[in-house]
């Protein structure tokens, strides 16, 4: 299933007018001019604002909630404690849809705590008020009486016998242990016989997702008919509809969920949050709209965080550096509660700790623990950046042990191009790829000979600006997901996606997609697909989404699934429309449908292009129904629900060149080369944008971002002055290329690109920093590699090895 | 974040602003560019009862040459310092430092008077003005007074300004001798973790974010004046200081950075022992 890029590019350009060509996003004019409506732009008459009183303590008994001062504030109508609110949801809790093991501990999670606050930011009371300002003043005026309890903040000591317990009733801080060890004896044997072994420990710091738009909710009740319209800045309106029905007992057919323009999510809006349930329950109970807008600092603790893992990875290799086994023990931080997919996130990486290498023996075990911190959950890449980081850092260590270059150790271990479909030792079947060609292309682009010459010169000159080269070859699993595979992982839903293609009487087209964009450009890409298939202008196609009244069926956007699952559904629905159109055309031309061809938007009998029926004529004929084939239903519309047969496996090699100032610890990315194989591309402009943003988000973990907590569980980084999201000024100049091996899994041969950059970038950058400093004795670097951390690391090496390089 | 409630008044003239300050005392804050004050109010670190908006006092926006010094109106924006041809010729250090404050939006709102009155030890311009030996003109109910910048910064976010005074002008001596500014931070828009300004070939050396106020690196200045080499003088940059520790740098690393950056700044400024 390997195709050179030249061949596929030719195929793409000859077959399609729009697909494969850069096209400006139709979404952008409204976003750039401020016309787009986000949740905070919506208002409803008589709405009440919710202010949330959040725990200032990491772990404390709630002895009392005193709302008297708050009620003195003009506009504040009610102050409600967790106990006051409990009747609104009874015993039912916020949902976790992924019980990864039968014995997984999943303590009840109420929207507002009733007796014990379990992390800083845990909701302990709410205020209802007539304005956002009054709600904020009211929440600030509520007095909560706490009795402090000892907090669990370090995951490596959370399982100690004397550790305090986050959930007393569980008797342990462990949520679950999940092993994936197909053949333990073979792994042990590989390590026993290894010529080289590598054993490393890496820390994946917690990250704050920080989308440009924080969360927001507006719940509007239909009192007469028991209806609820729930507006939310969410990635998952369809999932939210089901879960709101289940959690609050509102009949599902009475619920409509709308995600208006959503300003990014990166996974943190793939959830069902306390505020969504709170606003819905209060709106239904009080009979007025109830809304809430998250503040930036509030988002630091009220919205899930990403990562939060300690990784132990071991490699066994023969004398040539061919890896024979990988063994991983993962400790994952769940935070105080399990949110929607919290427990599954580390396991999404659990199949990929062999990276893009042909490693025959596999051992992975994840133990997940509760801590007194904000729950973790999906954040761009969700498990796969962590897995890639571990294997790519360890492969560099192996290269040093074997005495070869980082590119050579990778080449010796890549899954061969002729091995696809490739069955991995972790049990997946990889669709397509040519990892060596991708790496060769990246190496050529990075001018490695020149860079290494300069690197050597600076080392010899004892320069304080050292150069480092960092590789990251990655493969990820995207296109979540085959429903039966999800069933085998105990996931609480399927992985299909739905699409409707509706041709209007005037030959304009509505595409209804069940995947929910929040910055990805679905409207542009979907219109290009449909336009090419129907032979019409993309501007004659409208793409509708994100409102369960318009798009009732769907499973939304996450896990780089939109194109390979949702786009495929659109592709297939368009085929169904064409099939019906062909029957109408055959009827009108009095020809056999098998003799028709569809060229430039018209059906004609092969060989006689003069007798043609244009698409517009068929659209109108389907609408009037005056002259359709016997028994055919009027109108031209098709619906498809597509369940993918497999994941897709995007891959690539990124190379970061960094300059490290050994005096100040400053790290600058001076060059960044990315060669990615995301399969066939619909809109290369969107692909580039995803890689640009993704790489910066991965580099941010490597160099800037860190959700810092004190030892007693107080978060320190609650604003964007302290939590360092990089800006355009910090972005490197990216040099991109692609190599295409179409995925055989779906008809368009696409794979997905939403997370690739983030998955690849962190290990590339850290490998480069370590490479730069290796002459000084540095062998590892904690993330983020801040100037202070780099300086400390250099100093520690010097202190440990007196007389060493300075 | 949402600020606590406050009253808002527009000053029609500097005298009106002073009158309003006299009326409201320490309950009031002057609002100029607002890019420091408003975020502090949103975090409720500042809760002034009254904001007196001086942002419309166009007469206080100027950069003029007068008798060997440059007079700068208090409401002059950072972007105007950044792009001033007069400053580029007469006090290039100041124009250069102005270009490194925050981001373009901040530089188009922030004012030289505002940044001095705010007295943030992590701000760029106050330290540059300290190295340059500027003079601050404050207007109060009894008229104007001049304050030497060495007397101006009295503590963490505190200055010699009385509650009923506002800055109307900053006077900076023409300074075209060797100069440099080293700003060390992690993101372009951030405050300096440590900054070092050098004016007049090393006769003025000042430090950003190395204490509770902008500071002169006195030991370095004296060493240079006494004939020490640049390298020797730079090792004294943090002498006697108690720098803060935070997420970006602990006190020890800050002292180290001050030494490294001072040497770099002195070298770039062409400093040598005299």
Short mmCIF file of C-alpha atoms in Angstrom, two decimals, chain A residues 75-454:
data_model
loop_
_atom_site.label_atom_id
_atom_site.label_comp_id
_atom_site.label_asym_id
_atom_site.label_seq_id
_atom_site.Cartn_x
_atom_site.Cartn_y
_atom_site.Cartn_z
CA UNK A 75 -28.74 41.44 42.24
CA UNK A 76 -27.87 38.32 44.20
CA UNK A 77 -31.01 36.22 44.60
CA UNK A 78 -29.86 32.91 46.03
CA UNK A 79 -26.86 31.25 47.64
CA UNK A 80 -26.96 27.46 47.47
CA UNK A 81 -24.63 24.93 49.09
CA UNK A 82 -23.95 21.47 47.74
CA UNK A 83 -26.43 20.09 50.25
CA UNK A 84 -29.10 22.57 49.10
CA UNK A 85 -28.56 21.48 45.50
CA UNK A 86 -28.35 17.72 46.04
CA UNK A 87 -32.09 17.12 45.44
CA UNK A 88 -31.64 18.42 41.87
CA UNK A 89 -29.57 15.39 40.94
CA UNK A 90 -30.08 13.02 43.83
CA UNK A 91 -27.48 10.30 43.97
CA UNK A 92 -26.58 10.52 40.30
CA UNK A 93 -23.17 11.83 39.51
CA UNK A 94 -21.22 13.43 36.72
CA UNK A 95 -20.54 10.75 34.12
CA UNK A 96 -17.40 8.79 33.42
CA UNK A 97 -17.96 6.94 30.15
CA UNK A 98 -14.87 4.79 30.26
CA UNK A 99 -14.70 2.20 33.06
CA UNK A 100 -11.48 0.71 31.72
CA UNK A 101 -11.49 -2.25 34.09
CA UNK A 102 -14.28 -4.05 35.90
CA UNK A 103 -12.78 -3.13 39.25
CA UNK A 104 -11.94 0.48 38.46
CA UNK A 105 -12.64 2.75 41.42
CA UNK A 106 -14.96 5.56 40.37
CA UNK A 107 -16.24 7.45 43.40
CA UNK A 108 -19.44 9.51 43.05
CA UNK A 109 -18.78 12.90 41.54
CA UNK A 110 -21.42 15.52 42.29
CA UNK A 111 -21.52 18.87 40.47
CA UNK A 112 -21.17 20.65 43.82
CA UNK A 113 -19.43 19.01 46.75
CA UNK A 114 -21.59 18.42 49.80
CA UNK A 115 -19.23 17.47 52.60
CA UNK A 116 -15.60 17.40 51.46
CA UNK A 117 -13.79 19.58 48.92
CA UNK A 118 -11.21 17.48 47.09
CA UNK A 119 -9.20 19.96 45.06
CA UNK A 120 -8.58 23.67 44.72
CA UNK A 121 -11.35 24.73 42.34
CA UNK A 122 -13.85 22.08 43.43
CA UNK A 123 -17.29 23.73 43.46
CA UNK A 124 -18.62 24.06 47.02
CA UNK A 125 -21.53 26.50 46.57
CA UNK A 126 -23.22 28.62 43.94
CA UNK A 127 -24.78 32.05 43.69
CA UNK A 128 -27.64 33.05 41.41
CA UNK A 129 -27.72 36.69 40.36
CA UNK A 130 -29.12 39.01 37.75
CA UNK A 131 -25.76 39.96 36.25
CA UNK A 132 -22.33 38.46 35.81
CA UNK A 133 -20.86 41.17 38.02
CA UNK A 134 -23.32 40.52 40.82
CA UNK A 135 -22.67 36.78 40.49
CA UNK A 136 -18.92 37.36 40.80
CA UNK A 137 -19.30 39.72 43.76
CA UNK A 138 -21.76 37.31 45.37
CA UNK A 139 -19.48 34.30 44.96
CA UNK A 140 -16.60 36.30 46.43
CA UNK A 141 -18.74 37.21 49.46
CA UNK A 142 -19.78 33.67 50.40
CA UNK A 143 -17.94 32.44 53.49
CA UNK A 144 -17.08 28.76 53.60
CA UNK A 145 -15.85 27.22 56.82
CA UNK A 146 -13.25 24.54 56.08
CA UNK A 147 -11.47 22.00 58.23
CA UNK A 148 -8.26 21.18 56.42
CA UNK A 149 -7.38 17.58 55.66
CA UNK A 150 -3.99 16.29 54.47
CA UNK A 151 -3.70 16.40 50.69
CA UNK A 152 -2.30 13.92 48.18
CA UNK A 153 -0.29 15.81 45.59
CA UNK A 154 2.51 13.52 44.44
CA UNK A 155 1.49 10.49 42.39
CA UNK A 156 4.63 8.52 43.20
CA UNK A 157 3.83 8.57 46.92
CA UNK A 158 0.05 8.35 46.56
CA UNK A 159 0.11 4.56 46.94
CA UNK A 160 2.29 4.54 50.05
CA UNK A 161 0.59 2.87 52.99
CA UNK A 162 0.70 6.05 55.04
CA UNK A 163 -0.56 8.33 52.25
CA UNK A 164 -3.67 10.36 53.01
CA UNK A 165 -6.73 9.21 51.05
CA UNK A 166 -8.50 11.38 48.49
CA UNK A 167 -11.60 9.21 48.87
CA UNK A 168 -11.73 7.74 52.35
CA UNK A 169 -14.39 5.19 51.39
CA UNK A 170 -12.16 3.54 48.77
CA UNK A 171 -9.43 2.65 51.27
CA UNK A 172 -6.83 3.37 48.57
CA UNK A 173 -5.79 6.09 46.13
CA UNK A 174 -5.62 3.58 43.28
CA UNK A 175 -8.29 3.77 40.61
CA UNK A 176 -7.16 0.87 38.44
CA UNK A 177 -4.30 -1.15 37.04
CA UNK A 178 -4.48 -1.93 33.31
CA UNK A 179 -1.96 -4.33 31.81
CA UNK A 180 -1.22 -5.06 28.15
CA UNK A 181 1.33 -7.84 28.23
CA UNK A 182 0.59 -10.35 25.48
CA UNK A 183 3.56 -12.60 26.32
CA UNK A 184 5.32 -11.84 29.62
CA UNK A 185 7.84 -14.69 29.36
CA UNK A 186 9.02 -13.54 25.94
CA UNK A 187 9.58 -10.03 27.26
CA UNK A 188 11.61 -11.35 30.21
CA UNK A 189 13.63 -13.51 27.86
CA UNK A 190 14.37 -10.59 25.55
CA UNK A 191 15.69 -8.56 28.45
CA UNK A 192 17.72 -11.52 29.73
CA UNK A 193 19.39 -11.90 26.35
CA UNK A 194 19.84 -8.22 25.55
CA UNK A 195 23.21 -6.76 24.61
CA UNK A 196 21.98 -3.28 25.51
CA UNK A 197 19.30 -2.28 27.95
CA UNK A 198 17.94 1.19 28.56
CA UNK A 199 15.97 2.15 31.63
CA UNK A 200 14.63 5.65 31.99
CA UNK A 201 12.13 7.67 33.99
CA UNK A 202 10.31 10.61 32.47
CA UNK A 203 7.81 13.02 33.97
CA UNK A 204 4.91 14.37 31.93
CA UNK A 205 3.98 17.55 33.75
CA UNK A 206 0.37 18.61 34.03
CA UNK A 207 -0.74 21.06 31.37
CA UNK A 208 -3.60 23.57 31.30
CA UNK A 209 -5.38 23.35 27.93
CA UNK A 210 -6.08 27.12 27.75
CA UNK A 211 -8.16 27.41 24.58
CA UNK A 212 -8.63 31.02 23.51
CA UNK A 213 -12.29 30.86 24.60
CA UNK A 214 -12.82 29.50 28.10
CA UNK A 215 -15.97 27.48 28.71
CA UNK A 216 -19.47 28.88 28.96
CA UNK A 217 -22.99 27.52 29.38
CA UNK A 218 -26.48 28.92 28.82
CA UNK A 219 -29.39 26.64 29.71
CA UNK A 220 -32.87 27.68 28.57
CA UNK A 221 -35.96 25.85 29.79
CA UNK A 222 -39.19 25.38 27.84
CA UNK A 223 -41.48 25.38 30.83
CA UNK A 224 -44.73 24.44 29.07
CA UNK A 225 -43.36 21.34 27.40
CA UNK A 226 -40.56 20.29 29.71
CA UNK A 227 -37.90 21.14 27.15
CA UNK A 228 -34.28 22.14 27.65
CA UNK A 229 -32.12 24.00 25.19
CA UNK A 230 -28.53 23.85 26.35
CA UNK A 231 -25.97 26.12 24.73
CA UNK A 232 -22.42 25.18 25.64
CA UNK A 233 -18.91 25.89 24.44
CA UNK A 234 -18.38 22.19 23.92
CA UNK A 235 -16.71 19.87 21.43
CA UNK A 236 -19.40 17.25 22.03
CA UNK A 237 -23.01 18.50 21.82
CA UNK A 238 -24.26 15.03 20.88
CA UNK A 239 -22.57 13.29 23.78
CA UNK A 240 -23.64 16.12 26.10
CA UNK A 241 -27.28 15.61 25.06
CA UNK A 242 -27.23 11.92 25.95
CA UNK A 243 -25.38 12.50 29.21
CA UNK A 244 -27.61 15.38 30.32
CA UNK A 245 -30.62 13.15 29.77
CA UNK A 246 -29.06 10.29 31.72
CA UNK A 247 -27.75 12.46 34.55
CA UNK A 248 -30.80 14.66 35.15
CA UNK A 249 -33.54 12.33 33.98
CA UNK A 250 -34.79 14.78 31.35
CA UNK A 251 -36.25 12.78 28.44
CA UNK A 252 -33.63 12.90 25.69
CA UNK A 253 -36.10 13.92 23.01
CA UNK A 254 -36.85 17.06 25.01
CA UNK A 255 -33.21 18.18 24.99
CA UNK A 256 -31.54 20.25 22.32
CA UNK A 257 -27.84 21.02 22.65
CA UNK A 258 -26.21 23.78 20.64
CA UNK A 259 -22.49 24.48 20.40
CA UNK A 260 -22.23 27.95 18.87
CA UNK A 261 -18.87 29.18 17.56
CA UNK A 262 -16.40 27.50 19.88
CA UNK A 263 -12.97 29.04 20.34
CA UNK A 264 -10.83 25.94 20.52
CA UNK A 265 -10.91 22.98 22.84
CA UNK A 266 -7.81 20.80 22.43
CA UNK A 267 -9.76 18.06 24.21
CA UNK A 268 -10.74 20.05 27.28
CA UNK A 269 -14.24 20.60 25.88
CA UNK A 270 -14.63 16.87 25.24
CA UNK A 271 -16.43 16.45 28.51
CA UNK A 272 -19.57 16.73 30.53
CA UNK A 273 -18.93 19.32 33.19
CA UNK A 274 -20.50 20.26 36.50
CA UNK A 275 -21.49 23.68 35.13
CA UNK A 276 -23.46 22.16 32.26
CA UNK A 277 -25.41 19.99 34.67
CA UNK A 278 -25.76 22.82 37.20
CA UNK A 279 -27.14 25.36 34.71
CA UNK A 280 -29.46 22.76 33.20
CA UNK A 281 -30.80 21.58 36.54
CA UNK A 282 -31.31 25.09 37.91
CA UNK A 283 -32.90 26.35 34.69
CA UNK A 284 -35.37 23.47 34.63
CA UNK A 285 -36.13 23.84 38.33
CA UNK A 286 -36.46 27.66 38.42
CA UNK A 287 -38.04 27.98 34.98
CA UNK A 288 -35.65 30.72 33.78
CA UNK A 289 -32.50 30.63 31.70
CA UNK A 290 -29.36 30.12 33.77
CA UNK A 291 -25.91 30.87 32.46
CA UNK A 292 -22.27 30.82 33.44
CA UNK A 293 -19.10 32.11 31.81
CA UNK A 294 -15.78 30.76 32.93
CA UNK A 295 -13.04 33.20 33.86
CA UNK A 296 -9.49 32.62 32.69
CA UNK A 297 -8.18 31.93 36.18
CA UNK A 298 -11.26 29.85 36.98
CA UNK A 299 -10.42 27.72 33.93
CA UNK A 300 -7.05 26.84 35.42
CA UNK A 301 -8.76 24.56 37.95
CA UNK A 302 -12.40 24.17 36.82
CA UNK A 303 -11.51 22.73 33.42
CA UNK A 304 -9.63 19.45 33.10
CA UNK A 305 -5.86 19.43 32.80
CA UNK A 306 -3.74 17.29 30.50
CA UNK A 307 -0.86 14.81 30.93
CA UNK A 308 0.23 14.21 34.54
CA UNK A 309 2.18 10.96 34.28
CA UNK A 310 5.40 9.37 35.47
CA UNK A 311 6.80 6.95 32.92
CA UNK A 312 9.29 4.14 33.41
CA UNK A 313 10.42 2.76 30.08
CA UNK A 314 12.92 -0.02 29.43
CA UNK A 315 14.31 -1.18 26.12
CA UNK A 316 16.12 -4.42 25.34
CA UNK A 317 18.29 -4.44 22.22
CA UNK A 318 20.82 -6.64 20.48
CA UNK A 319 24.39 -5.60 19.74
CA UNK A 320 23.33 -3.71 16.61
CA UNK A 321 20.72 -1.74 18.50
CA UNK A 322 17.76 -3.67 17.12
CA UNK A 323 15.17 -3.40 19.86
CA UNK A 324 13.78 -6.74 20.97
CA UNK A 325 11.42 -5.64 23.73
CA UNK A 326 9.87 -2.61 25.33
CA UNK A 327 8.57 -2.62 28.89
CA UNK A 328 6.65 0.31 30.32
CA UNK A 329 5.26 1.00 33.76
CA UNK A 330 3.10 4.06 33.78
CA UNK A 331 1.76 5.97 36.73
CA UNK A 332 -1.10 8.24 35.72
CA UNK A 333 -2.63 11.11 37.70
CA UNK A 334 -6.43 11.04 37.54
CA UNK A 335 -6.87 14.05 39.80
CA UNK A 336 -9.64 14.02 42.38
CA UNK A 337 -12.38 12.52 40.21
CA UNK A 338 -12.87 10.68 36.94
CA UNK A 339 -14.31 12.96 34.29
CA UNK A 340 -15.80 11.72 31.02
CA UNK A 341 -12.81 9.82 29.60
CA UNK A 342 -10.16 10.41 32.29
CA UNK A 343 -9.21 6.76 32.85
CA UNK A 344 -8.92 5.97 29.15
CA UNK A 345 -6.46 8.72 28.25
CA UNK A 346 -3.24 6.95 29.32
CA UNK A 347 -4.46 3.81 27.56
CA UNK A 348 -4.77 5.59 24.22
CA UNK A 349 -0.99 5.75 24.43
CA UNK A 350 -0.77 2.28 25.89
CA UNK A 351 -0.72 0.63 22.48
CA UNK A 352 1.99 2.87 21.07
CA UNK A 353 5.00 2.65 23.37
CA UNK A 354 6.90 0.77 20.65
CA UNK A 355 6.57 3.88 18.48
CA UNK A 356 7.14 3.37 14.79
CA UNK A 357 9.53 0.51 15.43
CA UNK A 358 9.19 -3.18 14.79
CA UNK A 359 9.55 -4.34 18.38
CA UNK A 360 8.39 -7.93 18.77
CA UNK A 361 7.86 -8.07 22.53
CA UNK A 362 5.61 -5.67 24.38
CA UNK A 363 4.78 -5.01 28.00
CA UNK A 364 2.70 -2.09 29.22
CA UNK A 365 1.06 -1.58 32.57
CA UNK A 366 -0.72 1.54 33.74
CA UNK A 367 -1.60 2.24 37.35
CA UNK A 368 -3.83 5.23 37.87
CA UNK A 369 -4.14 7.13 41.12
CA UNK A 370 -6.30 9.83 42.63
CA UNK A 371 -4.75 13.07 43.87
CA UNK A 372 -6.18 16.26 45.38
CA UNK A 373 -5.88 18.11 42.09
CA UNK A 374 -8.11 19.05 39.17
CA UNK A 375 -9.16 15.95 37.20
CA UNK A 376 -7.07 15.15 34.14
CA UNK A 377 -8.63 14.16 30.82
CA UNK A 378 -8.05 14.40 27.09
CA UNK A 379 -5.63 17.07 25.93
CA UNK A 380 -4.39 17.26 22.33
CA UNK A 381 -2.88 13.87 21.60
CA UNK A 382 -4.30 12.28 24.76
CA UNK A 383 -1.85 9.54 25.73
CA UNK A 384 -0.03 9.48 22.41
CA UNK A 385 2.27 12.46 23.03
CA UNK A 386 3.29 10.84 26.28
CA UNK A 387 3.97 7.48 24.61
CA UNK A 388 5.90 9.11 21.79
CA UNK A 389 7.96 11.14 24.22
CA UNK A 390 9.00 8.03 26.16
CA UNK A 391 10.00 5.90 23.18
CA UNK A 392 11.69 8.74 21.30
CA UNK A 393 13.72 9.85 24.31
CA UNK A 394 14.67 6.24 25.04
CA UNK A 395 15.68 5.61 21.43
CA UNK A 396 18.16 8.50 21.66
CA UNK A 397 19.63 6.96 24.78
CA UNK A 398 19.91 3.66 22.95
CA UNK A 399 21.68 5.37 20.06
CA UNK A 400 24.28 6.67 22.50
CA UNK A 401 24.67 3.22 24.10
CA UNK A 402 25.12 1.55 20.71
CA UNK A 403 27.29 4.34 19.38
CA UNK A 404 25.27 5.34 16.33
CA UNK A 405 23.44 8.50 15.27
CA UNK A 406 19.82 9.05 16.23
CA UNK A 407 18.76 8.64 12.61
CA UNK A 408 20.66 5.37 12.32
CA UNK A 409 19.08 3.83 15.43
CA UNK A 410 15.67 4.73 14.03
CA UNK A 411 16.43 3.30 10.60
CA UNK A 412 17.58 0.02 12.12
CA UNK A 413 14.26 -0.36 13.91
CA UNK A 414 11.56 1.11 11.66
CA UNK A 415 8.63 -1.02 10.59
CA UNK A 416 9.58 -1.73 6.96
CA UNK A 417 7.60 -0.09 4.18
CA UNK A 418 6.69 -3.50 2.77
CA UNK A 419 5.37 -4.77 6.12
CA UNK A 420 1.98 -3.02 5.90
CA UNK A 421 -0.64 -3.88 6.90
CA UNK A 422 1.52 -4.40 9.97
CA UNK A 423 0.32 -6.24 13.04
CA UNK A 424 1.98 -4.71 16.09
CA UNK A 425 3.05 -6.59 19.20
CA UNK A 426 0.51 -4.45 21.10
CA UNK A 427 -2.26 -5.88 18.93
CA UNK A 428 -3.04 -3.13 16.44
CA UNK A 429 -2.96 -3.35 12.65
CA UNK A 430 -1.17 -0.35 11.14
CA UNK A 431 -2.65 0.75 7.83
CA UNK A 432 0.17 2.21 5.74
CA UNK A 433 3.43 4.07 5.94
CA UNK A 434 6.97 4.46 4.70
CA UNK A 435 8.83 5.65 7.77
CA UNK A 436 12.32 5.44 6.28
CA UNK A 437 11.47 7.62 3.30
CA UNK A 438 9.85 10.15 5.63
CA UNK A 439 12.97 10.26 7.80
CA UNK A 440 15.28 10.52 4.79
CA UNK A 441 13.31 13.47 3.54
CA UNK A 442 13.48 15.20 6.93
CA UNK A 443 17.22 14.57 7.22
CA UNK A 444 17.81 16.06 3.78
CA UNK A 445 15.72 19.14 4.57
CA UNK A 446 17.48 19.75 7.89
CA UNK A 447 20.93 20.14 6.28
CA UNK A 448 22.30 17.94 9.00
CA UNK A 449 25.88 17.86 7.69
CA UNK A 450 26.14 21.63 7.89
CA UNK A 451 24.48 21.78 11.29
CA UNK A 452 26.72 19.06 12.69
CA UNK A 453 29.84 20.79 11.40
CA UNK A 454 28.79 23.98 13.16
#
